[in-house]
XYZ file of C-alpha atoms in Angstrom:
562
model
C 28.472 36.809 104.101
C 27.200 33.784 102.105
C 29.551 31.724 99.971
C 27.698 30.426 96.885
C 29.171 27.824 94.577
C 27.656 26.310 91.406
C 27.967 22.550 91.386
C 26.807 20.003 88.799
C 25.392 16.823 90.044
C 23.767 14.165 88.096
C 23.953 16.626 85.214
C 21.764 19.167 86.989
C 23.175 22.478 88.294
C 22.289 23.455 91.824
C 23.577 25.982 94.435
C 25.542 25.094 97.419
C 25.062 27.635 100.214
C 27.610 28.030 102.940
C 26.512 30.364 105.729
C 25.588 30.612 109.302
C 22.063 30.177 108.104
C 20.940 27.266 105.788
C 19.940 28.133 102.170
C 17.057 26.213 100.586
C 16.908 26.538 96.800
C 14.961 24.350 94.365
C 17.181 21.698 92.846
C 19.782 22.130 95.613
C 21.399 19.342 97.552
C 19.807 20.680 100.607
C 17.256 18.596 102.368
C 14.226 17.840 100.050
C 10.888 16.406 100.902
C 9.488 13.239 99.561
C 8.671 12.937 95.859
C 5.157 13.957 94.950
C 5.214 14.770 91.198
C 7.129 14.224 87.955
C 8.412 16.776 85.628
C 10.217 16.711 82.127
C 13.565 18.404 82.814
C 14.764 17.595 79.294
C 11.828 17.672 76.870
C 11.575 15.288 73.813
C 12.755 17.068 70.678
C 11.750 16.694 67.120
C 13.564 13.999 65.164
C 13.286 11.496 62.279
C 11.345 8.358 62.815
C 13.297 5.318 64.117
C 16.089 7.648 65.157
C 16.823 8.092 68.848
C 15.302 11.155 70.335
C 18.266 13.358 71.170
C 19.238 14.731 73.552
C 18.005 12.025 75.931
C 14.706 12.764 77.543
C 14.911 13.316 81.308
C 12.194 13.067 83.967
C 12.751 14.178 87.581
C 10.755 13.360 90.703
C 9.970 16.518 92.648
C 8.870 17.298 96.207
C 6.024 19.604 96.869
C 8.244 22.620 96.536
C 9.487 21.597 93.071
C 12.883 20.401 94.391
C 14.386 17.249 92.975
C 13.450 14.493 95.367
C 16.975 12.991 95.451
C 15.867 10.188 97.624
C 13.384 8.854 95.016
C 14.727 5.728 93.265
C 11.463 4.324 91.963
C 10.658 3.270 88.363
C 9.489 5.967 85.942
C 7.588 4.899 82.766
C 7.135 7.011 79.584
C 4.419 6.514 76.922
C 2.904 8.286 73.953
C -0.060 10.422 74.941
C -3.173 8.874 73.458
C -4.671 10.875 70.654
C -1.538 12.796 69.740
C 0.692 12.442 66.727
C -0.214 9.932 64.094
C -2.493 7.026 64.774
C -0.637 3.725 65.079
C 2.701 5.151 66.116
C 4.790 3.080 68.387
C 7.192 4.304 71.026
C 10.337 2.203 71.104
C 13.323 1.907 73.267
C 13.632 1.507 77.090
C 10.318 2.908 78.365
C 10.900 2.122 82.046
C 13.967 3.509 83.844
C 14.865 3.415 87.553
C 15.518 6.913 88.921
C 18.924 7.675 90.379
C 18.913 10.637 92.743
C 15.354 11.360 91.610
C 16.247 11.526 87.989
C 15.411 9.047 85.152
C 17.180 9.458 81.794
C 15.600 7.870 78.611
C 18.407 7.610 76.074
C 16.939 5.050 73.590
C 13.522 6.397 72.795
C 12.254 6.200 69.161
C 8.957 6.705 67.345
C 8.153 4.797 64.085
C 5.579 7.149 62.512
C 6.058 10.664 61.353
C 3.585 13.214 62.576
C 3.077 16.459 64.533
C 1.783 17.243 67.959
C 3.346 14.221 69.673
C 3.543 14.362 73.496
C 4.927 11.984 76.085
C 3.619 11.177 79.487
C 5.732 10.163 82.428
C 4.218 8.075 85.275
C 5.540 6.547 88.457
C 3.662 4.867 91.260
C 2.198 7.410 93.669
C 3.385 10.440 91.791
C 1.558 13.007 89.694
C 1.936 12.274 85.966
C 3.861 14.654 83.833
C 3.165 15.538 80.117
C 5.857 16.764 77.801
C 5.676 19.606 75.487
C 4.630 18.909 71.916
C 7.179 17.716 69.399
C 7.277 16.345 65.809
C 8.579 13.192 64.118
C 9.670 13.592 60.506
C 10.049 10.690 58.029
C 13.448 9.068 57.699
C 15.465 8.424 54.592
C 13.805 6.331 51.896
C 14.600 2.587 52.260
C 12.026 0.902 49.998
C 9.424 1.459 47.393
C 5.749 0.519 47.465
C 2.868 0.749 44.930
C 0.415 3.236 46.344
C -1.637 3.007 43.133
C -1.356 -0.428 41.479
C -1.461 -0.881 37.723
C -4.966 -1.926 36.632
C -6.431 -3.884 33.748
C -6.712 -1.888 30.446
C -6.759 -2.357 26.733
C -3.550 -2.668 24.654
C -1.946 0.668 23.894
C -4.530 2.438 26.122
C -3.007 4.556 28.951
C -3.233 2.641 32.269
C -5.640 4.577 34.508
C -5.643 5.606 37.195
C -2.037 6.645 36.994
C 0.324 4.187 38.587
C 2.014 5.620 41.712
C 5.117 4.396 43.458
C 6.035 5.801 46.881
C 9.374 5.859 48.664
C 8.982 4.816 52.371
C 11.394 5.006 55.322
C 12.090 2.124 57.606
C 8.931 2.931 59.540
C 6.792 2.811 56.402
C 6.416 6.630 56.419
C 6.434 8.452 53.106
C 9.956 9.608 52.660
C 8.967 13.116 51.591
C 12.563 14.155 51.128
C 13.129 11.500 48.372
C 13.332 13.014 44.941
C 15.206 10.383 43.017
C 14.183 8.788 39.730
C 11.922 5.683 39.900
C 11.841 3.311 36.953
C 9.252 0.663 36.101
C 9.664 -2.238 33.758
C 7.562 -5.270 32.797
C 8.665 -8.194 34.886
C 10.193 -10.910 32.765
C 8.070 -13.941 32.111
C 4.703 -12.311 32.657
C 2.136 -11.303 30.097
C 2.786 -11.634 26.439
C 6.207 -12.465 25.143
C 7.870 -9.444 23.547
C 5.436 -6.961 25.085
C 6.582 -3.355 25.113
C 5.988 -0.808 27.937
C 5.258 2.537 26.390
C 5.168 5.999 27.959
C 7.412 7.654 30.427
C 8.634 4.767 32.590
C 11.325 6.722 34.450
C 9.907 9.489 36.616
C 11.486 11.811 39.269
C 9.721 11.514 42.656
C 8.005 14.514 44.098
C 7.905 14.497 47.892
C 8.615 10.803 47.773
C 5.944 9.880 45.197
C 6.601 9.026 41.526
C 3.460 9.185 39.327
C 3.359 7.334 35.992
C 0.586 8.930 34.020
C 1.425 7.791 30.497
C 2.083 4.054 30.707
C 0.689 1.589 28.255
C 1.450 -1.965 27.021
C 1.120 -3.053 23.437
C 0.416 -6.776 23.809
C -2.646 -8.413 25.356
C -1.825 -10.885 28.085
C -2.618 -12.004 31.606
C -0.526 -11.782 34.845
C 1.554 -8.819 33.917
C 3.566 -7.296 36.730
C 5.669 -4.142 36.870
C 8.827 -3.864 38.883
C 9.735 -0.503 40.278
C 13.394 0.336 41.154
C 15.330 3.346 42.335
C 18.922 3.886 43.373
C 19.673 3.011 46.968
C 16.275 1.625 47.912
C 14.585 -1.711 47.778
C 12.480 -2.233 44.638
C 8.916 -3.561 44.603
C 6.779 -5.777 42.261
C 3.228 -4.805 41.518
C 0.142 -6.885 41.792
C -0.628 -8.952 38.672
C -2.870 -7.268 36.117
C -4.142 -8.068 32.625
C -3.964 -6.275 29.244
C -6.957 -6.902 26.958
C -7.045 -6.489 23.188
C -8.552 -3.373 21.684
C -11.203 -3.344 18.939
C -10.319 -5.075 15.725
C -8.710 -2.864 13.041
C -7.345 -5.420 10.617
C -7.262 -9.099 9.707
C -4.225 -11.371 9.622
C -3.515 -14.961 8.618
C -2.461 -16.445 11.952
C -2.239 -19.939 10.437
C -1.085 -19.493 6.830
C -2.348 -21.759 4.057
C 0.232 -24.484 3.404
C 1.129 -26.465 0.305
C -1.366 -29.248 -0.454
C -2.389 -31.767 -3.218
C -4.987 -30.580 -5.643
C -8.452 -31.345 -4.458
C -7.463 -32.243 -0.899
C -8.036 -30.032 2.174
C -5.354 -27.595 3.146
C -3.961 -28.688 6.492
C -3.468 -27.436 9.173
C -6.734 -25.483 8.960
C -6.215 -21.960 7.770
C -6.934 -19.351 10.526
C -7.687 -15.658 10.129
C -7.691 -13.476 13.277
C -9.217 -9.977 13.828
C -6.441 -7.941 15.411
C -6.336 -4.592 17.170
C -3.842 -1.844 16.170
C -1.151 -3.506 18.263
C -1.594 -6.953 16.694
C -3.636 -8.485 19.474
C -6.566 -10.749 18.693
C -9.842 -9.018 19.431
C -11.739 -11.729 21.354
C -15.020 -9.794 21.045
C -14.989 -9.861 17.139
C -17.604 -12.367 15.822
C -18.004 -11.008 12.250
C -18.024 -13.112 9.132
C -14.661 -13.584 7.409
C -14.426 -14.615 3.679
C -11.401 -16.061 1.953
C -10.732 -16.249 -1.806
C -7.907 -16.895 -4.231
C -5.976 -13.631 -4.743
C -6.184 -12.352 -8.334
C -3.183 -13.190 -10.489
C -1.794 -15.958 -8.288
C -1.561 -19.694 -8.900
C -3.078 -21.116 -12.076
C -5.739 -19.155 -14.080
C -9.218 -20.621 -13.642
C -8.338 -22.384 -10.320
C -11.330 -22.962 -8.066
C -11.242 -22.604 -4.278
C -13.637 -25.135 -2.655
C -14.968 -25.585 0.853
C -16.629 -23.250 3.355
C -15.226 -19.900 2.388
C -17.158 -17.687 4.792
C -16.856 -18.338 8.490
C -18.124 -16.461 11.571
C -15.192 -15.633 13.864
C -15.262 -17.119 17.397
C -13.285 -15.203 19.954
C -11.819 -13.108 17.043
C -10.639 -16.110 15.068
C -12.179 -17.666 11.929
C -11.062 -21.229 11.247
C -11.272 -22.659 7.713
C -10.988 -26.454 7.922
C -12.064 -27.738 4.551
C -10.483 -25.433 1.904
C -9.047 -27.006 -1.248
C -7.908 -25.891 -4.694
C -8.449 -27.966 -7.849
C -5.620 -26.779 -10.003
C -1.897 -27.484 -9.373
C 0.261 -24.374 -9.398
C 2.824 -22.264 -7.524
C 2.615 -18.845 -5.931
C -1.069 -19.161 -4.715
C -2.217 -16.597 -2.183
C -5.492 -16.234 -0.369
C -7.252 -12.969 0.599
C -9.312 -12.547 3.718
C -12.030 -9.855 4.056
C -14.662 -8.838 6.670
C -16.884 -5.842 7.265
C -14.979 -3.256 9.236
C -11.413 -4.497 9.689
C -8.871 -4.087 6.838
C -8.378 -7.260 4.763
C -5.258 -9.452 4.622
C -3.320 -11.402 2.048
C -1.650 -14.795 2.888
C 1.908 -15.860 2.160
C 2.343 -17.800 -1.095
C 1.846 -21.591 -1.194
C 1.868 -24.422 -3.736
C -0.850 -26.852 -4.942
C 0.669 -30.084 -6.351
C -0.992 -32.631 -8.669
C -2.267 -35.998 -7.367
C -1.179 -39.337 -8.788
C -1.813 -39.770 -12.501
C -5.094 -41.555 -13.455
C -5.570 -40.594 -17.103
C -3.850 -39.303 -20.238
C -4.773 -36.098 -22.114
C -3.531 -34.413 -25.258
C -2.277 -31.055 -24.061
C -0.830 -30.184 -27.542
C -3.277 -31.588 -30.095
C -2.238 -32.897 -33.489
C -2.805 -30.270 -36.149
C -3.490 -30.344 -39.899
C -0.371 -30.996 -41.943
C 0.591 -32.033 -45.466
C 0.949 -35.718 -46.006
C 4.308 -37.145 -45.022
C 5.258 -33.961 -43.139
C 6.097 -33.955 -39.398
C 3.077 -32.842 -37.384
C 3.970 -29.506 -35.790
C 3.806 -28.210 -33.189
C 4.955 -31.426 -31.508
C 2.130 -33.528 -30.210
C 2.258 -33.669 -26.390
C 0.434 -36.031 -24.054
C 0.211 -35.442 -20.292
C -0.340 -37.905 -17.459
C -2.961 -36.208 -15.284
C -4.701 -36.653 -11.979
C -8.463 -36.914 -11.677
C -8.755 -33.105 -11.682
C -6.766 -32.658 -14.900
C -3.406 -31.656 -13.309
C -0.226 -32.987 -14.812
C 1.474 -35.459 -12.478
C 5.126 -34.414 -12.649
C 6.215 -37.761 -11.076
C 4.917 -39.845 -13.911
C 7.680 -41.297 -16.104
C 5.978 -44.188 -17.844
C 5.872 -44.956 -21.596
C 3.128 -43.362 -23.627
C 2.161 -44.845 -27.050
C 0.204 -43.076 -29.819
C -1.668 -44.552 -32.749
C -4.164 -43.470 -35.350
C -7.666 -43.648 -34.016
C -10.035 -42.501 -36.763
C -8.395 -43.279 -40.145
C -10.503 -41.799 -42.953
C -7.919 -42.371 -45.732
C -6.131 -45.472 -44.586
C -3.045 -43.539 -43.707
C -0.029 -44.898 -41.873
C 1.333 -43.144 -38.747
C 5.141 -42.845 -38.839
C 7.824 -41.608 -36.478
C 8.625 -42.547 -32.813
C 5.283 -43.796 -31.574
C 6.348 -44.680 -27.949
C 8.001 -42.021 -25.741
C 8.909 -42.106 -22.017
C 7.192 -39.242 -20.165
C 9.439 -36.649 -18.479
C 7.793 -34.600 -15.714
C 4.516 -36.178 -16.621
C 4.706 -35.136 -20.313
C 5.434 -37.283 -23.415
C 6.485 -35.210 -26.469
C 6.153 -36.715 -29.927
C 8.383 -34.762 -32.306
C 8.556 -37.039 -35.429
C 4.907 -38.026 -36.170
C 3.636 -37.950 -39.766
C 0.762 -39.523 -41.790
C 1.209 -40.459 -45.388
C -2.372 -40.160 -46.737
C -4.360 -37.050 -47.081
C -7.705 -37.252 -45.337
C -10.257 -35.311 -43.244
C -11.014 -36.133 -39.582
C -8.017 -38.117 -38.516
C -7.704 -38.694 -34.695
C -4.859 -40.037 -32.563
C -5.075 -42.154 -29.428
C -2.610 -42.186 -26.513
C -2.205 -45.130 -24.163
C -0.046 -45.915 -21.066
C -0.120 -48.812 -18.602
C -2.677 -48.272 -15.758
C -4.058 -44.959 -17.148
C -7.245 -44.189 -19.035
C -6.623 -43.694 -22.718
C -6.961 -40.366 -24.447
C -8.249 -39.475 -27.963
C -7.180 -36.307 -29.750
C -9.416 -33.753 -31.451
C -9.944 -34.397 -35.233
C -7.390 -33.065 -37.700
C -6.736 -33.204 -41.368
C -3.860 -34.427 -43.552
C -3.516 -32.401 -46.706
C -1.482 -33.071 -49.877
C 2.192 -32.223 -49.801
C 4.246 -30.290 -52.283
C 3.529 -31.135 -55.992
C 5.971 -33.722 -57.313
C 4.160 -35.309 -60.294
C 1.247 -35.035 -62.691
C -1.587 -37.513 -63.242
C -4.507 -37.520 -65.728
C -7.449 -37.527 -63.257
C -9.873 -37.308 -66.190
C -8.551 -39.142 -69.211
C -9.164 -38.037 -72.821
C -12.122 -39.975 -74.345
C -12.795 -41.167 -77.922
C -14.330 -38.394 -79.983
C -14.959 -37.184 -83.566
C -12.153 -35.526 -85.475
C -12.399 -31.744 -84.881
C -14.847 -32.215 -82.035
C -14.162 -31.072 -78.435
C -12.847 -33.916 -76.249
C -15.446 -34.435 -73.592
C -15.655 -34.610 -70.722
C -12.878 -32.036 -70.259
C -9.507 -33.556 -69.717
C -8.167 -32.978 -66.207
C -4.542 -33.175 -65.027
C -3.849 -33.266 -61.272
C -0.664 -32.378 -59.409
C 0.216 -35.038 -56.860
C 2.719 -35.030 -53.953
C 5.303 -37.784 -53.560
C 2.815 -39.965 -51.675
C 0.194 -39.638 -54.417
C -1.978 -37.169 -52.599
C -3.551 -34.113 -54.289
C -1.122 -31.211 -54.076
C -3.890 -28.705 -53.518
C -1.472 -25.827 -53.137
C -0.097 -26.254 -56.697
C -1.183 -23.390 -59.012
C 1.435 -23.761 -61.749
C 0.930 -24.035 -65.505
C 0.204 -27.483 -66.992
C 0.719 -28.076 -70.752
C -0.759 -31.013 -72.813
C 0.477 -32.223 -76.157
C -0.035 -35.183 -78.517
C 2.474 -37.821 -77.673
C 4.809 -38.459 -80.609
C 4.080 -41.626 -82.579
C 0.358 -41.919 -81.786
C -2.603 -41.419 -84.115
C -2.077 -40.177 -87.653
C 1.027 -38.379 -88.624
C 0.523 -34.678 -88.977
C -2.423 -34.571 -86.520
C -2.876 -31.274 -84.690
C -4.053 -30.743 -81.068
C -6.249 -27.665 -80.930
C -7.705 -25.608 -78.078
C -6.143 -24.085 -74.947
C -3.273 -26.447 -74.289
C -1.662 -24.629 -71.270
C -3.860 -24.041 -68.235
C -2.949 -22.742 -64.732
C -3.931 -25.287 -62.059
C -6.528 -24.388 -59.512
C -6.052 -26.181 -56.151
C -3.735 -28.553 -57.918
C -6.071 -29.362 -60.897
C -5.822 -28.078 -64.502
C -8.965 -28.588 -66.608
C -8.705 -28.587 -70.412
C -12.262 -28.044 -71.775
C -11.499 -26.964 -75.371
C -9.202 -29.725 -76.690
C -9.779 -31.278 -80.115
C -7.787 -33.193 -82.727
C -8.263 -32.585 -86.388
C -7.249 -35.964 -87.824
C -8.997 -39.292 -87.181
C -6.763 -41.986 -85.804
C -6.292 -44.592 -83.086
C -3.969 -44.990 -80.155
C -3.716 -41.302 -79.512
C -2.134 -40.380 -76.073
C -1.556 -36.972 -74.517
C 1.375 -35.935 -72.440
C 1.036 -33.452 -69.545
C 4.044 -31.452 -68.389
C 4.804 -28.716 -65.866
C 8.089 -27.217 -64.701
C 9.747 -29.315 -61.998
C 7.096 -32.077 -62.057
C 7.215 -35.573 -63.400
C 5.137 -35.604 -66.615
C 2.157 -37.822 -67.069
C 0.972 -39.770 -70.201
C -2.753 -40.325 -70.696
C -4.418 -43.633 -71.622
C -4.800 -44.158 -75.373
C -7.925 -42.926 -77.117
C -9.318 -42.874 -80.761
């Protein structure tokens, strides 16, 4: 009878035979021959990269009958078989182990690249090499992100193409195909244009470890943009720098607005108009002509914009360095137009007057009755060389009669201090009727001004006067030339507006008692004059006088006649 017992030694089961005859079984503790070959007794198993291959790989040295050569204690080396797995993979851990009882255990082996069809070889000096069965290495858990398709230069608001791709890698730089988390990208602070906006879906769920961003765009042109990609639990990554260029011009804009200036002087800083794309970026390729003008209904009517008003854009910008406006005013605006892009209107600005150099009548004296206040009030302005009123002038302005056709006298307050550049004369009058009066205005240091001509007419009738006296004539004959009675104002000027009735009669006590004045003795005045063309007296006499009367007027007595 044989007694057989199973014994574990060095982790390998073998049979122990007890009998009158010796048993010899492979792997037994019975006598074995010298080692001639190696064999994988525990094959490498599939695992994730950078994780230890488990269970530990074991290589045994065997004799020529396949028994463990327990006497072998040489060094056994394992390596990746050339040409298997993924190119560039590295076998890590303790690759050389000294055999104990013919067995070498490799407990720290790792491989850093995922792939299929890996094999290991085991070698030892003088022994036949062993090759393991094939096994796979799968990717580990995601530890970091990388850009596998970097963002590239594109125009503002255009989709960045090709689509940006961010990949999750494990610690061995293998694609972590099991990663399905959300990856988000943002514009890195401080790069590109200030205030730029990233449009499109910028948070995307990864598929097999890869997040694809197919709709990204940026609205502002700029250089040196970068995108930062982040995801929960992994290290983020910053993209390579890239640029965003402007799109084609769609509209104009005042990028340097016109500022307030003095009339006739250049507007500074120079006005600039830019051709912008739909996102508001200057289109550096636009070289069209841009024209500026005063916007209708702004500033002062009749104002003239001077300077070079049409400029060819350079790099999308037209610069107007010599613009000026001749008329002071507020609320001015400029318009800018060009072929293709939509035009633009500037913000409002003010043109102020220069220093006063001259005087001008801005409210001219008008025709008035003698002795009456000239209305509307005469007004004199202190103006700059372009005719704008200088609101800072507060000097004295004096008016006087220039042309004086009737020897009249100018009355009222003749010297007035200007306020806001204007001197207003509210009490002026002239006592003598005449045609073609003018006034002059003078102030220290300024050029004098002369008004337009005006007339002074007679005032309201106050008295009568024989403007054609009765002449000596024959009794019963018509007094010729015709007697005329004129209505005068208080200053002795013809009251041409008077049309009332005037009556003449023989003054009591003259001529011969009982004399009779015949003819039409009451006449309606025409333009202040009543003409009596049919008068006669029936009785000869000397020292006759006539009296002229009219309601409300001082009567007049003629010179004596015979």
